[in-house]
Coordinates of C-alpha atoms and ligand atoms in Angstrom, one line a residue:
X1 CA -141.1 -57.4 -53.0
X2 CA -144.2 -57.7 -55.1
X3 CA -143.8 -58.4 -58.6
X4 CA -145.9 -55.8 -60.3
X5 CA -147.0 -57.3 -63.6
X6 CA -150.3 -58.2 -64.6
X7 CA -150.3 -61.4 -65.5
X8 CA -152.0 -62.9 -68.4
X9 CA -155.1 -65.9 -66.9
X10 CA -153.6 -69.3 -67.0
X11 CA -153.3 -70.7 -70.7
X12 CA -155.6 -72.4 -71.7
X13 CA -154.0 -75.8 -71.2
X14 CA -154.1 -75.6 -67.5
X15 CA -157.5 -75.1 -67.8
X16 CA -158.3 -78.1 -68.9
X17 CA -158.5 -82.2 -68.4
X18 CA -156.6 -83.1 -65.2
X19 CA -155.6 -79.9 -64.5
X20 CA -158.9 -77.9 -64.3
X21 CA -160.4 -76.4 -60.7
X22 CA -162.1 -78.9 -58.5
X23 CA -159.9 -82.1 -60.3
X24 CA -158.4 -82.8 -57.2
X25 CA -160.5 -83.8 -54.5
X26 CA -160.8 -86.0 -51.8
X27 CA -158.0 -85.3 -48.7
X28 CA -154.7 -86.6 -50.5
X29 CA -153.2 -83.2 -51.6
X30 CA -154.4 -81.4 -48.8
X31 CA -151.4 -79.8 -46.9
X32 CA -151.9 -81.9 -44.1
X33 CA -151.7 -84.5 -45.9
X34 CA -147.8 -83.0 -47.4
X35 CA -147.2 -82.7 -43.7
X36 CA -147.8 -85.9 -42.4
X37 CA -145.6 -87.8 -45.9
X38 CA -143.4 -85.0 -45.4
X39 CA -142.2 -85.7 -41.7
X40 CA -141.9 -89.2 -42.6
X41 CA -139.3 -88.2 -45.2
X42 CA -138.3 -85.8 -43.6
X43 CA -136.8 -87.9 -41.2
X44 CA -135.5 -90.5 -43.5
X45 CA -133.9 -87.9 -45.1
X46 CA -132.2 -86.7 -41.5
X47 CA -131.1 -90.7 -40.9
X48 CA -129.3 -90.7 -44.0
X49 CA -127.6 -87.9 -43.8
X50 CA -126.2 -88.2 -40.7
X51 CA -125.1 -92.3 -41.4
X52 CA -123.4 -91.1 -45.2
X53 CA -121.8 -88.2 -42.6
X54 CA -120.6 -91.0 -40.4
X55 CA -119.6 -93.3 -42.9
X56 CA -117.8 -90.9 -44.6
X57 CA -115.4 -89.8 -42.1
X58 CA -114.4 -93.3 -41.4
X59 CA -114.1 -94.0 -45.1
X60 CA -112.0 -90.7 -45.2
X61 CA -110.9 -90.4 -41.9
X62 CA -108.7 -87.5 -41.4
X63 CA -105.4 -87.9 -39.5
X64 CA -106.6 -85.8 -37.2
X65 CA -109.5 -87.6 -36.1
X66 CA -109.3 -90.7 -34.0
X67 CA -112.0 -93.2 -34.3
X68 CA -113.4 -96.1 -32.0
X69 CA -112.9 -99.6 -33.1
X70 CA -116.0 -100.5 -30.7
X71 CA -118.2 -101.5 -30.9
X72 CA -117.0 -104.1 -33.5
X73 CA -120.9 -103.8 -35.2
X74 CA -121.3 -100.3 -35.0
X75 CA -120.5 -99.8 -39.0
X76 CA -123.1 -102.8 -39.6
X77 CA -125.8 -100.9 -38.2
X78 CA -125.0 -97.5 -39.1
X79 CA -124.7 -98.2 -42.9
X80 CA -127.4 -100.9 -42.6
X81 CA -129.3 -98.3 -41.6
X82 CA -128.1 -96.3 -44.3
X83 CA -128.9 -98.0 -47.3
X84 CA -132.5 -99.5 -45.6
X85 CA -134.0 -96.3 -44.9
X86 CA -132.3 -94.7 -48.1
X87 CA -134.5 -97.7 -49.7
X88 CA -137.7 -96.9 -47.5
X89 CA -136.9 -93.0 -48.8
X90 CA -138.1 -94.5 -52.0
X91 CA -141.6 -94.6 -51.9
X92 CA -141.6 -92.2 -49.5
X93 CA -140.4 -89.2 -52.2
X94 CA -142.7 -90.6 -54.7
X95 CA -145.9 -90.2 -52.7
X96 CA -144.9 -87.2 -51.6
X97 CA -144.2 -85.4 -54.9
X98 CA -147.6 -86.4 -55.8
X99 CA -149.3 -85.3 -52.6
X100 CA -148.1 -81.9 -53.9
X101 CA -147.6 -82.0 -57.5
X102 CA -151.2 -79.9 -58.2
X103 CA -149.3 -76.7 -57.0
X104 CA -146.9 -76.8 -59.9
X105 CA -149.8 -75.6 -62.0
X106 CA -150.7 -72.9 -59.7
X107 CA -151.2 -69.6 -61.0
X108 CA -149.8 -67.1 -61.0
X109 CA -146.1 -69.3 -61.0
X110 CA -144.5 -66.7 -59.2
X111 CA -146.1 -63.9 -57.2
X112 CA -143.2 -62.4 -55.6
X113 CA -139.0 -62.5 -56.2
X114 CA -139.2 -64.7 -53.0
X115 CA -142.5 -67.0 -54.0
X116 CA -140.4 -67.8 -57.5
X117 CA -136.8 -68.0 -55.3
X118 CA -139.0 -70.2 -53.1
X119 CA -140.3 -72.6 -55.9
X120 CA -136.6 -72.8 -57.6
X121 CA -135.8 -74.6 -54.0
X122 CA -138.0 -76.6 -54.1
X123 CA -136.9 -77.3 -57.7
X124 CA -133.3 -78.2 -56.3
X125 CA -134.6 -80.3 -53.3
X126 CA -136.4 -82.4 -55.8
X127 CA -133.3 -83.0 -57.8
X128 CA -131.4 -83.2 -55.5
X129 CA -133.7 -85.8 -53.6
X130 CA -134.3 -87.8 -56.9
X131 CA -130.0 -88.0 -57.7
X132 CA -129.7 -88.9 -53.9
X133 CA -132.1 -91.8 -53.8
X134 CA -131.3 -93.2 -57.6
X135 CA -127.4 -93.1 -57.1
X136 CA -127.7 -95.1 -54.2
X137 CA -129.7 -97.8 -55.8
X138 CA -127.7 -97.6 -58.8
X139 CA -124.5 -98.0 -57.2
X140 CA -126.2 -101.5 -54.6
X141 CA -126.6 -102.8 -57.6
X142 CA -122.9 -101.9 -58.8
X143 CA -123.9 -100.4 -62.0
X144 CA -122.4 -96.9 -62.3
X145 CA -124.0 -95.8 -65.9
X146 CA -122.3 -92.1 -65.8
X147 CA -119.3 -90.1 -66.0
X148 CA -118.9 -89.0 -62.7
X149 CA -117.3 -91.0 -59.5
X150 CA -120.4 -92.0 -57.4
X151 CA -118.9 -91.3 -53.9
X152 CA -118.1 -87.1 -54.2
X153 CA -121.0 -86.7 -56.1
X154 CA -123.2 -88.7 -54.0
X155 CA -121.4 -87.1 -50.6
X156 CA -121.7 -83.6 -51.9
X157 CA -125.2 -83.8 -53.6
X158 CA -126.0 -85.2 -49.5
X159 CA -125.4 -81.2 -48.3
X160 CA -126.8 -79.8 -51.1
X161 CA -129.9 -82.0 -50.1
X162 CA -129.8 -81.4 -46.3
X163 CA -129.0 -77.5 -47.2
X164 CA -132.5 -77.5 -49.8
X165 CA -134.9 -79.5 -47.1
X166 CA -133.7 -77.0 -44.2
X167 CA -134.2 -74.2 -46.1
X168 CA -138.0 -75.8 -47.2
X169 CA -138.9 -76.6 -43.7
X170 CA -137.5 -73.0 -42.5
X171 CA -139.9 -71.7 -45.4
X172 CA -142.8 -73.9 -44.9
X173 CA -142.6 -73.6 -40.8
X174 CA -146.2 -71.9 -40.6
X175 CA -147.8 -74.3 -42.9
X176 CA -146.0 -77.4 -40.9
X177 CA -146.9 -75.9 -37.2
X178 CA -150.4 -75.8 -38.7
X179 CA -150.9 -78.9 -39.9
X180 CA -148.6 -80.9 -37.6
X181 CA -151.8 -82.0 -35.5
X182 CA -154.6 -83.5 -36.8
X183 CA -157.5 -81.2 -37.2
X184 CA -161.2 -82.1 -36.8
X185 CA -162.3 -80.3 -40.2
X186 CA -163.9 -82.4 -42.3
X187 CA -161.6 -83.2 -45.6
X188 CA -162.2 -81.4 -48.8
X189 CA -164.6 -83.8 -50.1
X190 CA -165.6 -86.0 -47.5
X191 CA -166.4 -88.8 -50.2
X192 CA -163.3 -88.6 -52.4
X193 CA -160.5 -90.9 -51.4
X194 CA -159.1 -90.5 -47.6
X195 CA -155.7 -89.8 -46.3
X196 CA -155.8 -93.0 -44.1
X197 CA -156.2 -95.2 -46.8
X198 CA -153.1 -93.4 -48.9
X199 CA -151.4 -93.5 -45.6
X200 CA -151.8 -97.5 -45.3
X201 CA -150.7 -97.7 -49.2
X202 CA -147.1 -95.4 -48.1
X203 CA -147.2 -97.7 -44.9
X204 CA -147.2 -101.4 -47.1
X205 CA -144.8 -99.7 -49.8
X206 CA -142.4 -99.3 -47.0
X207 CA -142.7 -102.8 -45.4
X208 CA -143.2 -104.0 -48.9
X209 CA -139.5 -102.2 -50.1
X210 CA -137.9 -102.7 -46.9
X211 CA -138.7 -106.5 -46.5
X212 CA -137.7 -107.3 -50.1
X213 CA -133.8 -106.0 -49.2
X214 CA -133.2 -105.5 -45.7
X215 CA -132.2 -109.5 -45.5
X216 CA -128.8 -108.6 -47.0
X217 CA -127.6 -106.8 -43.5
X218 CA -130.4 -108.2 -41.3
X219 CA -129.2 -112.0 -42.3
X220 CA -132.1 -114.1 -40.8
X221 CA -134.4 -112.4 -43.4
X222 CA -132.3 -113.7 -46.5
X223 CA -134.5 -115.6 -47.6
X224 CA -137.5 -112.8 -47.5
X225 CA -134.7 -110.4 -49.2
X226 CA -135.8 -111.7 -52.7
X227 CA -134.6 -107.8 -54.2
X228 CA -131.3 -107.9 -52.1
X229 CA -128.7 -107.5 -54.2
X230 CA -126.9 -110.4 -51.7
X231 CA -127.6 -112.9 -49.6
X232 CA -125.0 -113.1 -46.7
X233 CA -124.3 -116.6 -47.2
X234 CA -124.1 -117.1 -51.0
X235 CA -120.0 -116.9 -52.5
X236 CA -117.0 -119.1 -51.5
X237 CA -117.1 -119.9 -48.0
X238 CA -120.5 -119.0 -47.4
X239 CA -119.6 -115.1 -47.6
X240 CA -120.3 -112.9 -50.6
X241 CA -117.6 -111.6 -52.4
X242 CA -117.5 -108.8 -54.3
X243 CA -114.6 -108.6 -56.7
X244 CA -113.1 -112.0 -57.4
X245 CA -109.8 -112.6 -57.9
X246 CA -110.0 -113.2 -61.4
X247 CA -112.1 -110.0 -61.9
X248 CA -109.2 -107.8 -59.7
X249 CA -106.7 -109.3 -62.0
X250 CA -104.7 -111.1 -59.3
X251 CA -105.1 -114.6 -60.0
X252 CA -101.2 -115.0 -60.9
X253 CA -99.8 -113.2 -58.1
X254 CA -102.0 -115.2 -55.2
X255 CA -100.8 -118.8 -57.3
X256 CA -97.2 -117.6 -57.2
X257 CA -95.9 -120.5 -54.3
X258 CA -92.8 -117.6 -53.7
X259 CA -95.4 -115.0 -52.4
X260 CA -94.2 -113.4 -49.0
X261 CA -95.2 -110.5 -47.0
X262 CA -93.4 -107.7 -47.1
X263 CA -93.2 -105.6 -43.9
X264 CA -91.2 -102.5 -44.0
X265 CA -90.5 -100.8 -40.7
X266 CA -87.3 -99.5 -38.4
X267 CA -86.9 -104.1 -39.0
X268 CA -88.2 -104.9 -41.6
X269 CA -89.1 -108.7 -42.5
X270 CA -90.6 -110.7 -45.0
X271 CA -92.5 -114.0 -44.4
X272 CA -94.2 -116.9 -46.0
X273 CA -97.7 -118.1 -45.3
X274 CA -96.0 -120.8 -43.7
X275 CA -93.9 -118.0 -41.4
X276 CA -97.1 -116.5 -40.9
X277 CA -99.1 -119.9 -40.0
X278 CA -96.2 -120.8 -37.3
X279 CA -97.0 -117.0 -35.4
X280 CA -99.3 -117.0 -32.9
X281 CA -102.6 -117.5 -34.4
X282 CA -106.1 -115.7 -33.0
X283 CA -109.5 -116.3 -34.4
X284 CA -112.0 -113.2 -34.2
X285 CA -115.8 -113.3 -35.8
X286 CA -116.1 -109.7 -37.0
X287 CA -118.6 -108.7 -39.9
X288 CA -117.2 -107.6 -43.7
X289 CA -119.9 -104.3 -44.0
X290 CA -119.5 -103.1 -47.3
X291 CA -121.3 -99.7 -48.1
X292 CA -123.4 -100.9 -50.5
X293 CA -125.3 -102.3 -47.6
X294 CA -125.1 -105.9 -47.1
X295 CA -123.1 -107.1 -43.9
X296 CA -122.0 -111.0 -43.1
X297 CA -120.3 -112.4 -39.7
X298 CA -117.6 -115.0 -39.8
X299 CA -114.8 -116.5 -37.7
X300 CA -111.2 -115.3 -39.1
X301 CA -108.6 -116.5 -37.9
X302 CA -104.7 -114.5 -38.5
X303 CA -102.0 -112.8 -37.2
X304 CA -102.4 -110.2 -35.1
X305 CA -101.8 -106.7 -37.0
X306 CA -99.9 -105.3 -33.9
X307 CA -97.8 -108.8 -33.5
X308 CA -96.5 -108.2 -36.9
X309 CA -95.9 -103.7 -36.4
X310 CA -94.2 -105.0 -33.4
X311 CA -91.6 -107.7 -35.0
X312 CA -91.1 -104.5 -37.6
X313 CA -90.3 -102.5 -34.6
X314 CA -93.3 -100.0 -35.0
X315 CA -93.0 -97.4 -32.1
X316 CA -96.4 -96.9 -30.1
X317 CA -98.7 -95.1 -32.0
X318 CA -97.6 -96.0 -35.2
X319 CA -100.7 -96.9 -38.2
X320 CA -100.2 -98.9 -40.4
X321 CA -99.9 -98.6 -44.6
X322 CA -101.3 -101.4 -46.7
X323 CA -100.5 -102.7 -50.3
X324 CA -102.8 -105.1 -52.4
X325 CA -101.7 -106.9 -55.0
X326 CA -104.5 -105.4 -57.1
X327 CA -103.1 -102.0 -58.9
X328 CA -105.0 -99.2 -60.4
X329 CA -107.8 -99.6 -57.6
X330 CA -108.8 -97.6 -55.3
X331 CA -108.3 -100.4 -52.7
X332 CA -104.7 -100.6 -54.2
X333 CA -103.4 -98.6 -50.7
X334 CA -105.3 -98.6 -47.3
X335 CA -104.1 -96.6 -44.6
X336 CA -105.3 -98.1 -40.8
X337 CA -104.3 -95.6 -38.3
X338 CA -103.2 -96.6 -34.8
X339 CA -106.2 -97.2 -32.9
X340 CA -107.7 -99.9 -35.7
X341 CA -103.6 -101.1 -35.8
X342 CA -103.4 -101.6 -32.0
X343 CA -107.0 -103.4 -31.4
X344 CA -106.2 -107.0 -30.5
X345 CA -109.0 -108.1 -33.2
X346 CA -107.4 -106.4 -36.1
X347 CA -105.7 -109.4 -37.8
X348 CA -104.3 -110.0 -41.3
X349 CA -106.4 -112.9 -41.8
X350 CA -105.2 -116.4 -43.1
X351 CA -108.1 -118.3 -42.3
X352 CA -111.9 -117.9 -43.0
X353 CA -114.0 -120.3 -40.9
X354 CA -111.1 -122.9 -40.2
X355 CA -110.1 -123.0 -44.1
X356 CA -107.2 -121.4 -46.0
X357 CA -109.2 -118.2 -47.3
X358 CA -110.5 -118.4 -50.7
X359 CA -108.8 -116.8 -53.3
X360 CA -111.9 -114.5 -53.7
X361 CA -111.6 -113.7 -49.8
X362 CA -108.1 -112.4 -50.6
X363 CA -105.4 -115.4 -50.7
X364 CA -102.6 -115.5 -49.3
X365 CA -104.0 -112.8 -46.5
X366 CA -105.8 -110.1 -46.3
X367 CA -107.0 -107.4 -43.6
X368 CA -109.9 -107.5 -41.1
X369 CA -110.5 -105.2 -38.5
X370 CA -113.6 -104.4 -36.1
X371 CA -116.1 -101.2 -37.3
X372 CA -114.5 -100.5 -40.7
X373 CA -116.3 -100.6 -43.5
X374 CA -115.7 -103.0 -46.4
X375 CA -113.6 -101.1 -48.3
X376 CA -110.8 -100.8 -46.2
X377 CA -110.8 -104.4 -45.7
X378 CA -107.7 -105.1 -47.9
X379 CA -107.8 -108.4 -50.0
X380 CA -104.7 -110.3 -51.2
X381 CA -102.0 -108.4 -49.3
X382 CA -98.7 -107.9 -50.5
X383 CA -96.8 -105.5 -48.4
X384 CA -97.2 -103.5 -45.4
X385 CA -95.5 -100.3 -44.1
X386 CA -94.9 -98.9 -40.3
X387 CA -95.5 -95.0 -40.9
X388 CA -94.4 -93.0 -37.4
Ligands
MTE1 N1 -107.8 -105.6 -53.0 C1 -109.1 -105.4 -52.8 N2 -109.6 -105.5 -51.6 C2 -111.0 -105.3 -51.3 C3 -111.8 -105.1 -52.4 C4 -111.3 -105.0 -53.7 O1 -112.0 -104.8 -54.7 N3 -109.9 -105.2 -53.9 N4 -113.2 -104.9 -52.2 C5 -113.5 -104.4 -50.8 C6 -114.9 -104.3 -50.6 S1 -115.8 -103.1 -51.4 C7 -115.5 -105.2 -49.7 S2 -117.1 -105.0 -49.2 C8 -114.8 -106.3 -49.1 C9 -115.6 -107.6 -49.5 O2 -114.9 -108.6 -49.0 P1 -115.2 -110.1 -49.4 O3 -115.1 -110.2 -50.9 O4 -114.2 -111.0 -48.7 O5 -116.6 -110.5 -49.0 O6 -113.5 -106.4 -49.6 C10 -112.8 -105.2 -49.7 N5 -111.4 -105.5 -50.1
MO2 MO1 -117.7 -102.9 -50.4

């Protein structure tokens, strides 16, 4: 539908300095130029998407879905892959809102109920592009400075992103087809600046960005990582940590010389470390991936989870319900369904690299399984219970 106003000629103030005809020269906010940034980030967009999906589900996996405990890296790479291209996304957003920002200013700002429906989604995929990218770096660093819990809003601002970009791509599918090979007509201005050289500038930002963080998953490069938030071998042990003991509240409780485990099932038991220590011990290297992006390997060396669901009776097929000492956390309770439960590297770990764990690890024991991410890789266990 046509809107059928006159409209008034731009005021004056888009008429003038920067934003007067002819200011923008030169091939960098030529279309193809959109296209070519806009592929890039289009498919950053698409790898993130799909890895928050994943890691998602096996944050909140629901009890209908099995998941694969194999391979043991799999969560390493998908949320390395995650957070690093999130990262690369960066740079990537900026340049391309500038490629593009001249056409805010175009006049007339709408020219149909479609062109100005149009416009307002590209208004949300901005936002929702900018809260995306600025949440996730907010929360690598762990500083969380607003009201809302970071992981719905971040998950659910995700679709509205993927739902804003589909609908742009959908709209802008003539424009892309046009431009999505390179054409032999000579830029704008052939002497303003050229899209190669603002390519190579997008291209070092993204080594640049990339190379300054990627060390904390990709551990060889720590020392390169001088922005990563951690260094895989920095804490107690030679393994970051990210809430200390002290900081979870739990110093007294892992001290107390009475702890025991707790293990409620159709016979339940209790045991002391020492009980524990006199099981049959197995030592598994398996990665801690937390979400926030950084990974580190390490020998661990426990009880087997399914050892202990076995001496409580747990029928086949049982999971598994796990108790911190920590309250009022959201790692308070862990659930570990069967197929992480059964896995012959899923231990509740005594050991960390042939030493009693650190209290910061999660003294007296704690959980570690293969492809889970960090969260659900309960520190200073208390108590577990066989659910049928
Ligand atoms: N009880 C408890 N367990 C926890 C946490 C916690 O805060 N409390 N943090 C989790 C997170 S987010 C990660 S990434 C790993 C970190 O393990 P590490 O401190 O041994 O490196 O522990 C997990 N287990
Ligand atoms: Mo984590």
């Amino acid at each position: 539908m046509k809107l059928d106003i006159r409209l008034p000629d731009p005021p004056a103030v888009l008429r003038r300095g920067p934003f007067r005809a002819g200011t923008f020269r030169g091939a960098l906010h030529e279309p193809r130029t959109a296209v070519v940034v806009g592929r890039l980030l289009g498919a950053a967009f698409l790898v993130c998407f799909l890895t928050g999906l994943l890691s998602h589900v096996m944050q909140h996996q629901p009890q209908w879905l099995a998941l694969p405990s194999r391979p043991v890296w799999g969560y390493r790479v998908t949320q390395g892959l995650h957070v690093a291209v999130g990262i690369a996304a960066v740079p990537l957003l900026l340049v391309k809102m500038w490629v593009v920002y001249p056409r805010l200013f175009a006049w007339p700002p709408a020219k149909s109920v479609g062109h100005a429906l149009e416009r307002l989604s590209i208004g949300v995929l901005v936002a929702a592009g900018i809260f995306e990218l600025s949440t996730g770096l907010f929360n690598i660093v762990q500083w969380y400075p607003w009201p809302f819990w970071f992981v719905p809003a971040h998950y659910w601002l995700g679709w509205v992103a993927a739902g804003a970009v589909t609908l742009h791509v959908a709209v802008k599918l003539p424009l892309i087809v046009g431009h999505w090979r390179r054409s032999r007509a000579a830029a704008a201005d052939p002497d303003g600046p050229s899209r190669r050289g603002l390519l190579t500038v997008v291209g070092a930002g993204v080594g640049v960005v990339t190379l300054a963080t990627v060390g904390q998953t990709v551990t060889p490069l720590g020392r390169v990582s001088v922005l990563a938030p951690r260094r895989a071998d920095i804490g107690p042990q030679g393994l970051p940590v990210n809430r200390t003991a002290f900081g979870a509240g739990v110093l007294d409780a892992v001290r107390d010389p009475g702890w025991r485990l707790e293990v409620m099932g159709p016979r339940p038991f209790t045991a002391t470390r020492e009980e524990l220590l006199a099981m049959a011990q197995h030592t598994v290297t398996l990665p801690i991936t937390c979400v926030e992006g950084w990974s580190a390997s390490a020998d661990w060396s426990g009880v087997r989870i399914r050892d202990l669901m076995a001496r409580a009776g747990a029928p086949a097929g049982a999971h598994l319900r796990v108790f911190s000492h920590e309250r009022f956390s959201p790692y308070s309770v862990m659930d570990m369904p069967d197929e992480y439960a059964r896995d012959s590297l899923t231990l509740l770990a005594l050991m960390l690299r042939g030493e009693p764990l650190a209290e910061d690890h999660g003294y007296p024991a704690r959980i570690i399984a293969p492809n889970r991410p960090g969260v659900l890789q309960t520190k200073w266990v208390t108590r577990m219970e066989v659910l049928t």
